[in-house]
mmCIF file of C-alpha atoms in Angstrom:
data_model
loop_
_atom_site.group_PDB
_atom_site.id
_atom_site.type_symbol
_atom_site.label_atom_id
_atom_site.label_comp_id
_atom_site.label_asym_id
_atom_site.label_seq_id
_atom_site.Cartn_x
_atom_site.Cartn_y
_atom_site.Cartn_z
ATOM 1 C CA UNK A 15 0.146 -0.262 -0.021
ATOM 2 C CA UNK A 16 1.285 3.757 -0.850
ATOM 3 C CA UNK A 17 0.244 6.423 1.016
ATOM 4 C CA UNK A 18 0.116 9.741 -1.207
ATOM 5 C CA UNK A 19 0.590 12.450 1.614
ATOM 6 C CA UNK A 20 -1.419 15.537 -0.433
ATOM 7 C CA UNK A 21 -0.207 18.663 1.837
ATOM 8 C CA UNK A 22 3.199 17.958 3.114
ATOM 9 C CA UNK A 23 2.963 20.777 6.123
ATOM 10 C CA UNK A 24 3.485 20.567 9.386
ATOM 11 C CA UNK A 25 0.350 17.288 10.114
ATOM 12 C CA UNK A 26 1.297 15.708 6.153
ATOM 13 C CA UNK A 27 4.860 16.780 6.800
ATOM 14 C CA UNK A 28 5.062 14.593 10.192
ATOM 15 C CA UNK A 29 2.178 11.782 8.608
ATOM 16 C CA UNK A 30 4.543 10.851 5.535
ATOM 17 C CA UNK A 31 7.986 11.270 7.391
ATOM 18 C CA UNK A 32 7.176 8.878 9.927
ATOM 19 C CA UNK A 33 4.939 6.385 7.964
ATOM 20 C CA UNK A 34 8.733 6.551 5.512
ATOM 21 C CA UNK A 35 10.663 6.279 8.911
ATOM 22 C CA UNK A 36 8.848 2.484 9.271
ATOM 23 C CA UNK A 37 9.435 1.309 6.029
ATOM 24 C CA UNK A 38 6.138 2.525 4.157
ATOM 25 C CA UNK A 39 6.044 3.167 0.276
ATOM 26 C CA UNK A 40 5.352 7.280 1.123
ATOM 27 C CA UNK A 41 4.887 10.046 -2.101
ATOM 28 C CA UNK A 42 4.166 13.427 -0.452
ATOM 29 C CA UNK A 43 2.781 16.157 -2.505
ATOM 30 C CA UNK A 44 3.643 20.073 -1.985
ATOM 31 C CA UNK A 45 4.214 23.204 -2.891
ATOM 32 C CA UNK A 46 6.464 26.207 -4.137
ATOM 33 C CA UNK A 47 9.762 26.215 -2.181
ATOM 34 C CA UNK A 48 8.736 23.905 0.438
ATOM 35 C CA UNK A 49 8.871 20.777 -2.634
ATOM 36 C CA UNK A 50 12.075 22.005 -3.752
ATOM 37 C CA UNK A 51 13.841 21.664 -0.552
ATOM 38 C CA UNK A 52 12.184 18.870 -0.125
ATOM 39 C CA UNK A 53 13.142 17.234 -3.894
ATOM 40 C CA UNK A 54 16.887 18.732 -3.206
ATOM 41 C CA UNK A 55 17.523 18.238 0.171
ATOM 42 C CA UNK A 56 15.373 15.931 1.956
ATOM 43 C CA UNK A 57 12.268 16.657 4.389
ATOM 44 C CA UNK A 58 14.014 17.524 7.574
ATOM 45 C CA UNK A 59 11.602 16.181 10.398
ATOM 46 C CA UNK A 60 12.377 17.227 13.751
ATOM 47 C CA UNK A 61 11.558 15.713 17.139
ATOM 48 C CA UNK A 62 12.153 15.785 20.546
ATOM 49 C CA UNK A 63 16.168 14.156 20.762
ATOM 50 C CA UNK A 64 16.346 13.842 17.388
ATOM 51 C CA UNK A 65 16.557 15.483 13.884
ATOM 52 C CA UNK A 66 16.331 13.370 10.838
ATOM 53 C CA UNK A 67 16.666 14.504 7.100
ATOM 54 C CA UNK A 68 14.317 11.567 5.201
ATOM 55 C CA UNK A 69 14.604 11.254 1.190
ATOM 56 C CA UNK A 70 11.068 10.467 0.818
ATOM 57 C CA UNK A 71 9.668 11.075 -2.793
ATOM 58 C CA UNK A 72 8.078 14.361 -3.627
ATOM 59 C CA UNK A 73 5.883 16.049 -6.326
ATOM 60 C CA UNK A 74 4.202 18.822 -6.760
ATOM 61 C CA UNK A 75 0.546 17.388 -8.372
ATOM 62 C CA UNK A 76 -1.460 14.292 -9.563
ATOM 63 C CA UNK A 77 0.258 11.079 -9.949
ATOM 64 C CA UNK A 78 -1.129 8.090 -11.838
ATOM 65 C CA UNK A 79 -2.553 6.222 -9.719
ATOM 66 C CA UNK A 80 -2.309 2.308 -8.531
ATOM 67 C CA UNK A 81 -3.761 -0.313 -6.654
ATOM 68 C CA UNK A 82 -3.627 -0.202 -3.180
ATOM 69 C CA UNK A 83 -2.768 3.408 -3.693
ATOM 70 C CA UNK A 84 -4.171 5.937 -0.131
ATOM 71 C CA UNK A 85 -4.445 9.773 -0.413
ATOM 72 C CA UNK A 86 -4.145 11.363 2.525
ATOM 73 C CA UNK A 87 -5.795 14.902 2.392
ATOM 74 C CA UNK A 88 -3.413 17.224 5.066
ATOM 75 C CA UNK A 89 -4.239 20.899 3.469
ATOM 76 C CA UNK A 90 -5.811 23.408 5.289
ATOM 77 C CA UNK A 91 -9.854 22.385 4.666
ATOM 78 C CA UNK A 92 -10.061 26.539 2.812
ATOM 79 C CA UNK A 93 -8.184 23.905 0.096
ATOM 80 C CA UNK A 94 -9.847 21.162 0.286
ATOM 81 C CA UNK A 95 -11.683 21.443 -3.222
ATOM 82 C CA UNK A 96 -8.801 22.960 -5.286
ATOM 83 C CA UNK A 97 -6.657 19.952 -3.761
ATOM 84 C CA UNK A 98 -8.667 16.861 -4.341
ATOM 85 C CA UNK A 99 -9.917 17.958 -8.336
ATOM 86 C CA UNK A 100 -7.004 16.681 -10.282
ATOM 87 C CA UNK A 101 -6.278 13.611 -8.244
ATOM 88 C CA UNK A 102 -8.137 10.382 -10.161
ATOM 89 C CA UNK A 103 -11.494 9.639 -7.770
ATOM 90 C CA UNK A 104 -10.800 5.595 -7.410
ATOM 91 C CA UNK A 105 -8.195 5.932 -4.009
ATOM 92 C CA UNK A 106 -10.130 6.195 -0.868
ATOM 93 C CA UNK A 107 -9.378 9.895 1.206
ATOM 94 C CA UNK A 108 -8.426 10.067 4.444
ATOM 95 C CA UNK A 109 -9.620 13.033 5.740
ATOM 96 C CA UNK A 110 -6.314 14.513 8.189
ATOM 97 C CA UNK A 111 -7.557 17.590 8.958
ATOM 98 C CA UNK A 112 -9.578 20.130 11.562
ATOM 99 C CA UNK A 113 -13.435 21.229 10.543
ATOM 100 C CA UNK A 114 -16.257 19.017 9.794
ATOM 101 C CA UNK A 115 -17.101 19.728 6.467
ATOM 102 C CA UNK A 116 -13.838 17.849 4.675
ATOM 103 C CA UNK A 117 -14.955 14.878 4.549
ATOM 104 C CA UNK A 118 -18.869 16.017 3.137
ATOM 105 C CA UNK A 119 -16.933 17.349 0.332
ATOM 106 C CA UNK A 120 -14.644 14.986 -0.317
ATOM 107 C CA UNK A 121 -18.005 12.388 -0.257
ATOM 108 C CA UNK A 122 -19.112 14.227 -3.700
ATOM 109 C CA UNK A 123 -16.425 13.196 -5.582
ATOM 110 C CA UNK A 124 -15.088 10.055 -3.950
ATOM 111 C CA UNK A 125 -17.166 6.877 -3.198
ATOM 112 C CA UNK A 126 -14.579 5.706 -0.096
ATOM 113 C CA UNK A 127 -13.415 8.516 2.144
ATOM 114 C CA UNK A 128 -12.502 8.673 5.903
ATOM 115 C CA UNK A 129 -12.658 10.784 8.694
ATOM 116 C CA UNK A 130 -8.779 11.420 10.668
ATOM 117 C CA UNK A 131 -9.056 13.476 14.072
ATOM 118 C CA UNK A 132 -6.175 14.466 14.537
ATOM 119 C CA UNK A 133 -4.172 14.990 17.680
ATOM 120 C CA UNK A 134 -0.299 15.606 16.467
ATOM 121 C CA UNK A 135 1.338 18.870 17.806
ATOM 122 C CA UNK A 136 3.597 20.210 15.025
ATOM 123 C CA UNK A 137 4.978 23.007 12.651
ATOM 124 C CA UNK A 138 6.379 23.521 9.788
ATOM 125 C CA UNK A 139 7.452 27.227 9.180
ATOM 126 C CA UNK A 140 10.285 26.439 7.253
ATOM 127 C CA UNK A 141 11.017 24.986 3.348
ATOM 128 C CA UNK A 142 11.602 21.631 3.378
ATOM 129 C CA UNK A 143 11.562 20.989 7.482
ATOM 130 C CA UNK A 144 8.735 20.196 9.816
ATOM 131 C CA UNK A 145 9.112 20.029 13.533
ATOM 132 C CA UNK A 146 6.875 17.141 15.185
ATOM 133 C CA UNK A 147 6.037 18.140 19.468
ATOM 134 C CA UNK A 148 4.506 15.433 20.202
ATOM 135 C CA UNK A 149 6.405 12.225 22.662
ATOM 136 C CA UNK A 150 7.079 9.390 23.394
ATOM 137 C CA UNK A 151 4.093 9.689 20.076
ATOM 138 C CA UNK A 152 4.378 11.892 17.807
ATOM 139 C CA UNK A 153 0.954 12.254 17.724
ATOM 140 C CA UNK A 154 -2.906 10.075 18.642
ATOM 141 C CA UNK A 155 -4.363 9.614 14.997
ATOM 142 C CA UNK A 156 -8.558 8.314 15.148
ATOM 143 C CA UNK A 157 -10.107 6.991 12.195
ATOM 144 C CA UNK A 158 -13.238 5.475 10.234
ATOM 145 C CA UNK A 159 -15.325 5.502 7.416
ATOM 146 C CA UNK A 160 -17.015 8.338 7.111
ATOM 147 C CA UNK A 161 -20.301 8.863 7.937
ATOM 148 C CA UNK A 162 -19.913 6.207 10.261
ATOM 149 C CA UNK A 163 -18.377 2.918 10.714
ATOM 150 C CA UNK A 164 -14.695 1.303 11.028
ATOM 151 C CA UNK A 165 -13.957 -1.601 8.576
ATOM 152 C CA UNK A 166 -10.850 -3.568 7.154
ATOM 153 C CA UNK A 167 -8.928 -0.790 5.213
ATOM 154 C CA UNK A 168 -9.393 1.611 8.184
ATOM 155 C CA UNK A 169 -7.568 -0.927 10.529
ATOM 156 C CA UNK A 170 -4.888 -1.758 8.616
ATOM 157 C CA UNK A 171 -3.996 1.700 8.211
ATOM 158 C CA UNK A 172 -4.537 2.204 11.660
ATOM 159 C CA UNK A 173 -1.865 -0.346 11.886
ATOM 160 C CA UNK A 174 0.614 1.362 10.179
ATOM 161 C CA UNK A 175 0.149 4.066 11.687
ATOM 162 C CA UNK A 176 0.694 2.216 15.352
ATOM 163 C CA UNK A 177 3.710 1.272 13.867
ATOM 164 C CA UNK A 178 5.310 4.641 12.973
ATOM 165 C CA UNK A 179 5.754 6.377 16.144
ATOM 166 C CA UNK A 180 1.550 7.258 16.343
ATOM 167 C CA UNK A 181 -1.010 6.235 18.300
ATOM 168 C CA UNK A 182 -3.659 5.374 15.309
ATOM 169 C CA UNK A 183 -7.002 3.713 16.375
ATOM 170 C CA UNK A 184 -9.877 2.672 14.371
ATOM 171 C CA UNK A 185 -13.672 3.729 15.480
ATOM 172 C CA UNK A 186 -16.533 3.807 14.511
ATOM 173 C CA UNK A 187 -18.136 7.284 15.404
ATOM 174 C CA UNK A 188 -14.933 9.612 14.066
ATOM 175 C CA UNK A 189 -17.130 12.802 13.375
ATOM 176 C CA UNK A 190 -18.196 12.602 17.249
ATOM 177 C CA UNK A 191 -14.365 12.662 18.024
ATOM 178 C CA UNK A 192 -14.007 15.162 14.961
ATOM 179 C CA UNK A 193 -16.618 17.442 16.496
ATOM 180 C CA UNK A 194 -14.898 17.319 20.224
ATOM 181 C CA UNK A 195 -12.149 18.796 18.102
ATOM 182 C CA UNK A 196 -14.164 21.664 16.395
ATOM 183 C CA UNK A 197 -14.773 22.681 19.908
ATOM 184 C CA UNK A 198 -10.838 22.604 20.867
ATOM 185 C CA UNK A 199 -10.264 24.454 17.214
ATOM 186 C CA UNK A 200 -12.203 27.260 17.995
ATOM 187 C CA UNK A 201 -9.420 28.691 19.447
ATOM 188 C CA UNK A 202 -7.159 28.740 17.338
ATOM 189 C CA UNK A 203 -8.047 31.935 15.547
ATOM 190 C CA UNK A 204 -7.857 33.721 19.449
ATOM 191 C CA UNK A 205 -4.362 32.409 19.281
ATOM 192 C CA UNK A 206 -3.476 33.404 15.719
ATOM 193 C CA UNK A 207 -4.850 37.027 17.032
ATOM 194 C CA UNK A 208 -3.845 37.508 20.241
ATOM 195 C CA UNK A 209 -1.112 35.223 20.706
ATOM 196 C CA UNK A 210 -0.563 34.366 24.402
ATOM 197 C CA UNK A 211 -1.277 37.538 25.982
ATOM 198 C CA UNK A 212 -3.142 37.197 29.241
ATOM 199 C CA UNK A 213 -7.038 37.326 29.343
ATOM 200 C CA UNK A 214 -8.004 34.336 26.795
ATOM 201 C CA UNK A 215 -10.171 33.071 29.723
ATOM 202 C CA UNK A 216 -13.494 34.923 29.850
ATOM 203 C CA UNK A 217 -13.504 35.165 25.879
ATOM 204 C CA UNK A 218 -12.664 31.568 25.268
ATOM 205 C CA UNK A 219 -15.334 30.471 27.760
ATOM 206 C CA UNK A 220 -17.793 32.766 25.368
ATOM 207 C CA UNK A 221 -16.337 31.296 22.634
ATOM 208 C CA UNK A 222 -16.385 27.315 23.670
ATOM 209 C CA UNK A 223 -19.991 27.997 25.078
ATOM 210 C CA UNK A 224 -21.583 29.102 22.060
ATOM 211 C CA UNK A 225 -19.912 25.665 20.387
ATOM 212 C CA UNK A 226 -21.100 23.554 22.835
ATOM 213 C CA UNK A 227 -24.681 25.344 22.995
ATOM 214 C CA UNK A 228 -25.279 25.252 18.646
ATOM 215 C CA UNK A 229 -24.125 21.545 18.433
ATOM 216 C CA UNK A 230 -26.757 20.449 21.022
ATOM 217 C CA UNK A 231 -29.533 22.468 19.176
ATOM 218 C CA UNK A 232 -28.077 20.507 16.423
ATOM 219 C CA UNK A 233 -28.636 17.503 17.861
ATOM 220 C CA UNK A 234 -24.844 16.466 16.898
ATOM 221 C CA UNK A 235 -23.317 14.757 19.224
ATOM 222 C CA UNK A 236 -19.118 15.463 20.659
ATOM 223 C CA UNK A 237 -16.930 13.127 23.079
ATOM 224 C CA UNK A 238 -16.333 15.312 26.530
ATOM 225 C CA UNK A 239 -13.045 16.200 27.431
ATOM 226 C CA UNK A 240 -12.550 13.668 29.941
ATOM 227 C CA UNK A 241 -12.559 11.136 27.326
ATOM 228 C CA UNK A 242 -10.308 12.619 25.234
ATOM 229 C CA UNK A 243 -7.904 13.201 27.818
ATOM 230 C CA UNK A 244 -8.652 9.409 28.813
ATOM 231 C CA UNK A 245 -8.365 8.242 24.973
ATOM 232 C CA UNK A 246 -5.135 10.667 24.760
ATOM 233 C CA UNK A 247 -3.503 9.716 28.151
ATOM 234 C CA UNK A 248 0.299 9.966 28.714
ATOM 235 C CA UNK A 249 0.674 9.121 25.012
ATOM 236 C CA UNK A 250 0.924 12.290 23.611
ATOM 237 C CA UNK A 251 2.693 15.039 25.616
ATOM 238 C CA UNK A 252 4.293 18.292 23.896
ATOM 239 C CA UNK A 253 8.280 18.572 24.249
ATOM 240 C CA UNK A 254 11.096 20.895 23.532
ATOM 241 C CA UNK A 255 12.629 20.501 20.444
ATOM 242 C CA UNK A 256 15.661 21.675 20.579
ATOM 243 C CA UNK A 257 16.657 24.898 18.559
ATOM 244 C CA UNK A 258 13.080 25.326 17.922
ATOM 245 C CA UNK A 259 10.820 27.960 18.984
ATOM 246 C CA UNK A 260 6.929 26.162 19.684
ATOM 247 C CA UNK A 261 5.178 29.775 18.597
ATOM 248 C CA UNK A 262 1.463 28.049 18.444
ATOM 249 C CA UNK A 263 -1.124 26.136 16.351
ATOM 250 C CA UNK A 264 -1.903 25.580 12.466
ATOM 251 C CA UNK A 265 -4.093 29.340 12.312
ATOM 252 C CA UNK A 266 -0.588 30.995 14.414
ATOM 253 C CA UNK A 267 1.812 29.664 11.816
ATOM 254 C CA UNK A 268 -1.186 30.465 8.839
ATOM 255 C CA UNK A 269 -0.300 34.022 9.646
ATOM 256 C CA UNK A 270 3.271 34.030 10.496
ATOM 257 C CA UNK A 271 4.069 32.184 6.993
ATOM 258 C CA UNK A 272 2.005 34.888 5.500
ATOM 259 C CA UNK A 273 0.056 32.508 3.804
ATOM 260 C CA UNK A 274 -2.847 34.742 3.199
ATOM 261 C CA UNK A 275 -5.729 32.402 4.397
ATOM 262 C CA UNK A 276 -6.416 30.856 7.525
ATOM 263 C CA UNK A 277 -8.901 28.296 8.317
ATOM 264 C CA UNK A 278 -11.522 30.179 10.584
ATOM 265 C CA UNK A 279 -14.210 30.276 8.361
ATOM 266 C CA UNK A 280 -14.432 25.981 8.768
ATOM 267 C CA UNK A 281 -13.839 26.457 12.767
ATOM 268 C CA UNK A 282 -15.181 29.370 14.303
ATOM 269 C CA UNK A 283 -17.647 29.555 10.624
ATOM 270 C CA UNK A 284 -18.992 26.061 11.376
ATOM 271 C CA UNK A 285 -20.583 27.300 14.322
ATOM 272 C CA UNK A 286 -21.716 30.528 13.144
ATOM 273 C CA UNK A 287 -23.054 28.689 9.750
ATOM 274 C CA UNK A 288 -25.126 26.195 12.547
ATOM 275 C CA UNK A 289 -26.082 29.048 14.842
ATOM 276 C CA UNK A 290 -27.905 31.718 11.855
ATOM 277 C CA UNK A 291 -29.436 28.284 10.512
ATOM 278 C CA UNK A 292 -31.213 27.534 14.492
ATOM 279 C CA UNK A 293 -31.402 30.485 15.574
ATOM 280 C CA UNK A 294 -28.886 30.240 18.125
ATOM 281 C CA UNK A 295 -26.315 34.068 18.803
ATOM 282 C CA UNK A 296 -22.818 33.684 18.033
ATOM 283 C CA UNK A 297 -21.541 36.867 18.610
ATOM 284 C CA UNK A 298 -17.796 35.302 19.990
ATOM 285 C CA UNK A 299 -17.358 32.859 17.204
ATOM 286 C CA UNK A 300 -18.613 35.336 15.273
ATOM 287 C CA UNK A 301 -15.635 38.269 15.474
ATOM 288 C CA UNK A 302 -13.276 35.869 15.886
ATOM 289 C CA UNK A 303 -13.888 34.640 12.091
ATOM 290 C CA UNK A 304 -14.038 37.712 11.164
ATOM 291 C CA UNK A 305 -10.951 39.202 12.459
ATOM 292 C CA UNK A 306 -9.141 35.779 11.410
ATOM 293 C CA UNK A 307 -10.074 36.686 8.117
ATOM 294 C CA UNK A 308 -9.288 40.027 8.030
ATOM 295 C CA UNK A 309 -5.130 39.538 9.194
ATOM 296 C CA UNK A 310 -4.915 36.880 6.996
ATOM 297 C CA UNK A 311 -5.678 39.289 3.573
ATOM 298 C CA UNK A 312 -4.095 41.860 5.405
ATOM 299 C CA UNK A 313 -1.078 39.408 6.256
ATOM 300 C CA UNK A 314 -0.381 40.756 10.003
ATOM 301 C CA UNK A 315 1.641 39.234 12.603
ATOM 302 C CA UNK A 316 -0.107 36.709 15.221
ATOM 303 C CA UNK A 317 -0.885 38.403 18.426
ATOM 304 C CA UNK A 318 -1.356 41.603 16.326
ATOM 305 C CA UNK A 319 -4.567 42.595 18.480
ATOM 306 C CA UNK A 320 -5.054 43.210 22.064
ATOM 307 C CA UNK A 321 -7.638 40.738 23.898
ATOM 308 C CA UNK A 322 -8.996 43.760 24.980
ATOM 309 C CA UNK A 323 -9.483 45.016 21.971
ATOM 310 C CA UNK A 324 -11.338 41.589 20.378
ATOM 311 C CA UNK A 325 -13.092 41.809 23.809
ATOM 312 C CA UNK A 326 -15.105 45.153 22.708
ATOM 313 C CA UNK A 327 -15.346 43.609 19.472
ATOM 314 C CA UNK A 328 -17.236 40.795 21.038
ATOM 315 C CA UNK A 329 -19.541 43.032 23.253
ATOM 316 C CA UNK A 330 -20.442 45.216 20.082
ATOM 317 C CA UNK A 331 -21.832 42.303 18.575
ATOM 318 C CA UNK A 332 -23.293 40.783 20.813
ATOM 319 C CA UNK A 333 -25.415 44.302 21.249
ATOM 320 C CA UNK A 334 -26.060 43.877 18.287
ATOM 321 C CA UNK A 335 -27.246 40.510 17.743
ATOM 322 C CA UNK A 336 -28.634 39.509 20.931
ATOM 323 C CA UNK A 337 -26.889 37.599 23.773
ATOM 324 C CA UNK A 338 -25.392 34.146 23.084
ATOM 325 C CA UNK A 339 -25.230 30.969 25.308
ATOM 326 C CA UNK A 340 -23.713 31.138 28.337
#
């Protein structure tokens, strides 16, 4: 079985690099300077206690698929459609992405779609280099058939991941885990906008209360924080890497790289959309979505907004739209 990893950034680069290290057939799909650096020098995979250069095959775009190929989609949600469009639709697709909309987008095009709930602390800020901060395992990767069920392929992929420095788990209810991860990812936009400045607790309490209220109103099941902690256990702990400063998560990295786009429309925006459909006010998530999108378009640096400014914008939006749930 060959793993074709579409999007060799922090998540995709770590998954592809670890699978390659364990002896699996891997092809990375990367763009621009990142592709050029990997092709010229190999993928530099930094982990706590080690730094390896891996001669992983890399391509800029689609290749002819072989029997047994598996596509692992690891691009940001806003790039899903464009990333999948050029590929043959015969292969199974694993959506190793934040958010909960990617699987439906993939299912319009591919018959066999799998969701993956990714807990993988990693960063990609320099072409050709990925830093994976998780230890003793690089990440907890739960996957299952979309919309539900676990099958032979998901079990096999989970087994390959477990042999490759991950905790790989095949689950029959992957979207329940992904909706729980969505609630956690609602803070990504705050981190991108405000960095690690103190004062996040009141804002994040409002943001996540809105998220839970919307999911509850929609009848959408999600795993509890206690379940998440029990599943992860001590398998994946964030540890330092010598010479690497871990600035922030995926949205923080989008601003740090001046990529021009950010994932807020598919994280906070998912809650905003459901809230509009159900008549549940979501002012805090709406402001985070709007301001994160603006920061990305204007290529602002992460941490450019004071928490007090953000809180004032949320208060103004709440007065305009009505109070959000407690």
